[in-house]
Short mmCIF file of C-alpha atoms in Angstrom, two decimals:
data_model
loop_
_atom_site.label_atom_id
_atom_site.label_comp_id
_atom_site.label_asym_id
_atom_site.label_seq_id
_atom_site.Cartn_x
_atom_site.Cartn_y
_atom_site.Cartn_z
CA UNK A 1 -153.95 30.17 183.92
CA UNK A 2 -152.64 32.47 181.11
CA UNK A 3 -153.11 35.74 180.70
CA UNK A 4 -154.36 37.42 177.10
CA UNK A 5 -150.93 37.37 175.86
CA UNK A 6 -151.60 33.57 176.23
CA UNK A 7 -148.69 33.06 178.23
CA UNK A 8 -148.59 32.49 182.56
CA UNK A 9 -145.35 34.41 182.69
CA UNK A 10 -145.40 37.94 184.48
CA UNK A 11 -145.63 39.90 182.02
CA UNK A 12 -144.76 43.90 181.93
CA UNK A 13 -146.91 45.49 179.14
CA UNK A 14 -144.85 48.08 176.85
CA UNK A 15 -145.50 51.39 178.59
CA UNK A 16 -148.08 52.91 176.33
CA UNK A 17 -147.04 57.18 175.38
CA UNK A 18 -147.46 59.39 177.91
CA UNK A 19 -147.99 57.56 180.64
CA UNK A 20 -145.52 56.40 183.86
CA UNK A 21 -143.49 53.68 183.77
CA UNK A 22 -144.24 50.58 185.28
CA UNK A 23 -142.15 49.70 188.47
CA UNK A 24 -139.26 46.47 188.27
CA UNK A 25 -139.69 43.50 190.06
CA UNK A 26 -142.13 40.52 189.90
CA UNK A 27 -145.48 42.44 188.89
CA UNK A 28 -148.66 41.51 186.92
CA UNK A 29 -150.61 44.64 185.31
CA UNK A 30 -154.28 45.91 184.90
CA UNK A 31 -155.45 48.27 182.14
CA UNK A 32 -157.72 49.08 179.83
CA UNK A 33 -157.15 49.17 176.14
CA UNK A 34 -155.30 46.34 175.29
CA UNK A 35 -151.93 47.21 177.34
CA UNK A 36 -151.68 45.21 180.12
CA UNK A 37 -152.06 41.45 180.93
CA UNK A 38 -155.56 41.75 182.34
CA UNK A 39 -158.86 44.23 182.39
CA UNK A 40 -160.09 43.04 185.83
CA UNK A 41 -157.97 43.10 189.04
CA UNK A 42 -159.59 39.79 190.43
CA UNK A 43 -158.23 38.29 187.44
CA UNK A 44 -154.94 39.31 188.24
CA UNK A 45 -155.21 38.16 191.94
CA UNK A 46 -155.92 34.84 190.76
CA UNK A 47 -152.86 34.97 188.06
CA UNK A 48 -150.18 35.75 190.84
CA UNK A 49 -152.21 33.05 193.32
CA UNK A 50 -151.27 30.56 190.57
CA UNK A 51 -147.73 31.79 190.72
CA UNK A 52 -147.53 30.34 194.37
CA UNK A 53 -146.14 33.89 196.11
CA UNK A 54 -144.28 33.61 199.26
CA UNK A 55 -143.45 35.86 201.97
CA UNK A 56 -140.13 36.62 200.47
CA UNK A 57 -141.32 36.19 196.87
CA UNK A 58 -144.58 38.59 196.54
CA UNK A 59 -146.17 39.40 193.63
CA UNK A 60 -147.43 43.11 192.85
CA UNK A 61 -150.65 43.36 191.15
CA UNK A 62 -149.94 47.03 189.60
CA UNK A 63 -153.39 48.61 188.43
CA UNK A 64 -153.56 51.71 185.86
CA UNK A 65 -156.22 54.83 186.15
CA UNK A 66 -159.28 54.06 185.85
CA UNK A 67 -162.91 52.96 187.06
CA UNK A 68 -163.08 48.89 188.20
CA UNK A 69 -167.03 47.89 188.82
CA UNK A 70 -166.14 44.54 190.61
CA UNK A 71 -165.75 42.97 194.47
CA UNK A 72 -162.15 41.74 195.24
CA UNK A 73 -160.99 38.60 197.02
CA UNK A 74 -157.50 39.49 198.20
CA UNK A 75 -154.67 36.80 198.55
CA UNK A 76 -151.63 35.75 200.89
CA UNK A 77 -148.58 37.42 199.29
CA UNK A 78 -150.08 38.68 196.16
CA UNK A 79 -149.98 43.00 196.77
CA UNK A 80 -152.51 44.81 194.29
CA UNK A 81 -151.44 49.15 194.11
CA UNK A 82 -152.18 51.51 191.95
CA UNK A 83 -150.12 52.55 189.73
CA UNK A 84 -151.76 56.66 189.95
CA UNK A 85 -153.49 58.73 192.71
CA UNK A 86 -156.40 57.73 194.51
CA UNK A 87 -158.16 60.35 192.70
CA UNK A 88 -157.50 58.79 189.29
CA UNK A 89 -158.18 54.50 190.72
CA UNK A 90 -161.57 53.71 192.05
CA UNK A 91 -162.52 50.45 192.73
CA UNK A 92 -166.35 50.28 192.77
CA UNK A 93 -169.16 48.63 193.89
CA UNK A 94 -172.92 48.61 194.12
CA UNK A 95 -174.49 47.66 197.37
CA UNK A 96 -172.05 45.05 198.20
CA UNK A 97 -169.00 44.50 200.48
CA UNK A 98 -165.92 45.76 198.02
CA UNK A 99 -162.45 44.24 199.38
CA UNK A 100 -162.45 40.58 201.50
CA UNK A 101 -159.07 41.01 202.88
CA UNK A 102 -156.48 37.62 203.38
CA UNK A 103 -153.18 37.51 205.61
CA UNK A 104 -149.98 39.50 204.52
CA UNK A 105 -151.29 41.47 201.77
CA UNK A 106 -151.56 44.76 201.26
CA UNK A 107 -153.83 47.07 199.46
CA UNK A 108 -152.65 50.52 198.19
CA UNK A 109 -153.97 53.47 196.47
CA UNK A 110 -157.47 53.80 195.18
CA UNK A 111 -160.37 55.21 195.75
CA UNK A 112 -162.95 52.95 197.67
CA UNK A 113 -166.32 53.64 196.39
CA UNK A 114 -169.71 51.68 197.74
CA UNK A 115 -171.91 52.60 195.23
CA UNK A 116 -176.38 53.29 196.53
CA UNK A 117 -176.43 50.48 199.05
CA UNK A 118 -179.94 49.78 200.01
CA UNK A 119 -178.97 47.65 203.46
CA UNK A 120 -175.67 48.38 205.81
CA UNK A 121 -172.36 47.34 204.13
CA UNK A 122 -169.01 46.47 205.48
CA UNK A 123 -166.72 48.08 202.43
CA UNK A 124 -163.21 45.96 203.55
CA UNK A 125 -163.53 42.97 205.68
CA UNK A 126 -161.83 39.86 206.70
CA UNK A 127 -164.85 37.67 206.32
CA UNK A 128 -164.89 36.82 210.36
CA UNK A 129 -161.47 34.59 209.42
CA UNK A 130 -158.23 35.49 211.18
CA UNK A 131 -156.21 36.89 208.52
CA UNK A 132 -152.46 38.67 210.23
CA UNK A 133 -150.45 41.50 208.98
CA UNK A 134 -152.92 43.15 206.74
CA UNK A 135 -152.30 46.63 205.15
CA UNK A 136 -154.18 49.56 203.79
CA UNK A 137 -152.91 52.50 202.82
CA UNK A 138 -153.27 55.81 200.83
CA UNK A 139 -156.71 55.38 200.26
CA UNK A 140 -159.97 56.96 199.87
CA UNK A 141 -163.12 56.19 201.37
CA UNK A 142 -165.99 56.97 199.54
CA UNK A 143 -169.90 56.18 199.98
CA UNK A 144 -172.19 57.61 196.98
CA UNK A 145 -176.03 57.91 198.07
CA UNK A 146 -175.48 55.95 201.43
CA UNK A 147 -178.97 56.08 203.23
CA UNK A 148 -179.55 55.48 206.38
CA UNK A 149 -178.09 52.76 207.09
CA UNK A 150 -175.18 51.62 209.48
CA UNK A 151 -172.66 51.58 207.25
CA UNK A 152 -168.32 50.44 208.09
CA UNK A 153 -165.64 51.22 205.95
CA UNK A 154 -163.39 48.61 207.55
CA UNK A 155 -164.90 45.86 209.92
CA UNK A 156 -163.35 43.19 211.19
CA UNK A 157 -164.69 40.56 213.31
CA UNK A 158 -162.24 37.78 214.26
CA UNK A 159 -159.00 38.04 215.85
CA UNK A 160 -157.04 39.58 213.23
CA UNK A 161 -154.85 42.38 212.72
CA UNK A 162 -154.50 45.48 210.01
CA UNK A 163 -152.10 48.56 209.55
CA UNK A 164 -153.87 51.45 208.11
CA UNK A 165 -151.92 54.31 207.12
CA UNK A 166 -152.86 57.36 205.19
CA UNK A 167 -156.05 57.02 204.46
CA UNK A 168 -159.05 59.08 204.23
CA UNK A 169 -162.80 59.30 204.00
CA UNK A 170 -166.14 61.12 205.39
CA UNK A 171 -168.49 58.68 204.52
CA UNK A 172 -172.22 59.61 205.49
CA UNK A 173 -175.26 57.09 206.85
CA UNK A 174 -177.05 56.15 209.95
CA UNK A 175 -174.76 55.01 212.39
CA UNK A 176 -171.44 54.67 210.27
CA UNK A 177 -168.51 53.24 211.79
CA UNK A 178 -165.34 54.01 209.76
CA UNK A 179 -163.26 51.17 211.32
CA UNK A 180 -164.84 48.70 213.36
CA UNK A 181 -162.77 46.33 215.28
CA UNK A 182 -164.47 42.76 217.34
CA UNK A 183 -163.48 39.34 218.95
CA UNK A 184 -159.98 40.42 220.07
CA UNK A 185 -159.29 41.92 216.46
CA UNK A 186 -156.37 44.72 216.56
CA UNK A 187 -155.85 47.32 213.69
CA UNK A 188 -152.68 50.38 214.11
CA UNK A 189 -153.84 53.52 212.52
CA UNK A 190 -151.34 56.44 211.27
CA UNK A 191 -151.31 59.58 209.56
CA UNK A 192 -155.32 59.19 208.27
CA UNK A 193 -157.92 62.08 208.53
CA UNK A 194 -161.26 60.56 209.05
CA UNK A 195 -164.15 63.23 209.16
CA UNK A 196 -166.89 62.32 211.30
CA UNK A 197 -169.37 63.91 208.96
CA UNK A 198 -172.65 63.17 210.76
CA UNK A 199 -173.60 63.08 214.68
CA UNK A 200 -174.60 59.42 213.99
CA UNK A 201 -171.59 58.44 212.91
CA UNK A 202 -168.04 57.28 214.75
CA UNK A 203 -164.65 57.12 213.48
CA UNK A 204 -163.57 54.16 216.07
CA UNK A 205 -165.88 51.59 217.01
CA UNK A 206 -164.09 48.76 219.24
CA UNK A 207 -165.88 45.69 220.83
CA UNK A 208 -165.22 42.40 222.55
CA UNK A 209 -161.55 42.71 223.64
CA UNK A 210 -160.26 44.29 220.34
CA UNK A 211 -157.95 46.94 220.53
CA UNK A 212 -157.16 50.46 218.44
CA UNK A 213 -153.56 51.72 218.59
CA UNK A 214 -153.98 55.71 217.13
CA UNK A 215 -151.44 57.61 216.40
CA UNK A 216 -150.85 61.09 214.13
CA UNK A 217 -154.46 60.35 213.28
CA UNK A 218 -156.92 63.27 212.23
CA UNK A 219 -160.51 62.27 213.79
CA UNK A 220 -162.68 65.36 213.42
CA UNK A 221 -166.50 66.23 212.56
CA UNK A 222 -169.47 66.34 214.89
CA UNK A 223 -169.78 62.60 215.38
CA UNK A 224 -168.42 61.24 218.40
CA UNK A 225 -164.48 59.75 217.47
CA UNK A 226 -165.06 56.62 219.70
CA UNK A 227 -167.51 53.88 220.94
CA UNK A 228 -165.80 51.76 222.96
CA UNK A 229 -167.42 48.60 224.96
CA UNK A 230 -165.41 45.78 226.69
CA UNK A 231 -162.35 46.84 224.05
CA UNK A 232 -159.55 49.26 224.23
CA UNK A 233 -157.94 52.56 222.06
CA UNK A 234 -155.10 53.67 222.92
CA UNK A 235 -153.87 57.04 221.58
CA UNK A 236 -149.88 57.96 221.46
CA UNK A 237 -150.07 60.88 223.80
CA UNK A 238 -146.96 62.44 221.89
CA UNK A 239 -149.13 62.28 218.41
CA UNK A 240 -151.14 64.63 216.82
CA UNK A 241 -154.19 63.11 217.29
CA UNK A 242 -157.22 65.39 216.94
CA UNK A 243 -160.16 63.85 218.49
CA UNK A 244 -164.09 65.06 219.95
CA UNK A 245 -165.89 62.93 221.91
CA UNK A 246 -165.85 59.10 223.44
CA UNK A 247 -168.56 56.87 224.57
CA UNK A 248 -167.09 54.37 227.09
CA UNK A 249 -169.00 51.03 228.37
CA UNK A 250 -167.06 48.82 230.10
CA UNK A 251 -164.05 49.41 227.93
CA UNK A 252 -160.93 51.80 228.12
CA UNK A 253 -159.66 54.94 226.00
CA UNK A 254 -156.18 55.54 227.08
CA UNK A 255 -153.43 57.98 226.33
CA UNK A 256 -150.03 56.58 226.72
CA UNK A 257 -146.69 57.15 225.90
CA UNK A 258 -144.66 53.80 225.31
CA UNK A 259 -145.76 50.85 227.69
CA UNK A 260 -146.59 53.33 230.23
CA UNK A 261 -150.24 54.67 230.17
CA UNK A 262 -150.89 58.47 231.66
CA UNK A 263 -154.29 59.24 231.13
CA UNK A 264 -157.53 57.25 230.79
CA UNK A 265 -161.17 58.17 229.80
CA UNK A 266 -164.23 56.70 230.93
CA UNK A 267 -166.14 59.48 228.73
CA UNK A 268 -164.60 62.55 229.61
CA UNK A 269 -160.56 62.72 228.94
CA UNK A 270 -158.57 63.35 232.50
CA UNK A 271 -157.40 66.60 232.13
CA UNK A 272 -159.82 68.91 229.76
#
């Protein structure tokens, strides 16, 4: 596959004035304008795919500010950042699921916008395939005109595993799970601030023998934080977790402090 330059080498565009430079390494770039080697960050995915990545030869997929109105099918190896804030790099989407994750990628610094859905959506999902060593981070959660509907920001449902780390979001809807987690699936959270913006809605939701590990994790709002049945969250009891509320069937909500556990909740934490 080449890129517009008509080349398939990794190209770094000439850093147009005023803006920051691109970073070294082995990188492909997405712009508008006629800078960069593609308009569309799917495009780009598929360029470094073509490049056969390995674990210890990634590929970056560096995106510039801007809007991006398409779904993305992530890749093994192949990174895609932002090159800006979240504020400034929104990928977008109308009514659709937005990111289908893959194993050992990550995804870093937008804006993650589901865009009038008229049915529930799952925003990021592995596409009920084991996919390992997945990573999110430093980015914004975002649901414009969401309905009633029972919407997730993250859900996976197979027996994979996902690092998110500084995120945020307060996305509205009937029901809304921000991360969802099934069928023996695991996902670490740190340093995110979910707000629980509705009493219908949950920051955790963890089912069938998944597990939750929380830790310096801001879950706040009126929503319940947790819904746990037949899985487990476990919260560092040294972090600065802020959480409201748990509803526990047949599961476990645990506070623990290395292997050993201190306090567990079967709906009302030990202790308040």
């Amino acid at each position: 596959m080449s890129n517009r330059y008509g080349s398939s080498a990794l190209l770094r565009p000439t850093t147009p004035v005023g803006f920051r430079l691109w970073p070294q390494g082995r990188i492909i770039t997405v712009g508008p304008g006629g800078f960069y080697d593609y308009d569309t960050i799917q495009a780009a995915i598929t360029e470094g795919v073509a490049q056969t990545p390995t674990v210890t030869n990634r590929i970056t997929v560096w995106v510039a500010p801007g809007i991006y109105n398409e779904a993305l099918t992530m890749s093994d190896f192949v990174d895609v950042k932002a090159i800006g804030t979240p504020e400034e790099t929104t990928i977008r989407q109308a009514d659709a699921t937005i990111v289908t994750m893959d194993q050992d990628c990550v995804l870093e610094g937008f804006t993650i916008d589901l865009n009038a859905p008229t049915v529930a959506r799952s925003m990021i999902i592995d596409n009920a395939v084991v996919r390992l060593r997945m990573r999110v981070r430093k980015c914004i959660f975002t649901i414009t005109t969401p309905g009633a509907f029972a919407h997730r920001v993250v859900s996976l449902t197979a027996a994979s595993s996902m690092d998110i780390e500084e995120c945020q979001g307060a996305p509205g809807g009937g029901a809304t799970a921000i991360i969802n987690v099934e069928a023996g699936a695991t996902v670490n959270l740190r340093w995110n601030d979910f707000n629980v913006a509705s009493a219908t809605t949950l920051a955790l939701r963890c089912t069938a023998a998944a597990t939750i590990n929380s830790r310096d994790n801001a879950n706040r709002g009126v929503g319940a934080v947790c819904n746990v049945s037949l899985g487990t969250v476990l919260f560092e009891l040294d972090s600065n977790d802020t959480e409201t509320a748990a509803v526990v069937t047949g599961g476990l909500v645990a506070w623990k402090s290395g292997r050993q556990t201190y306090e567990v909740w079967s709906g009302v934490r030990v202790g308040d």
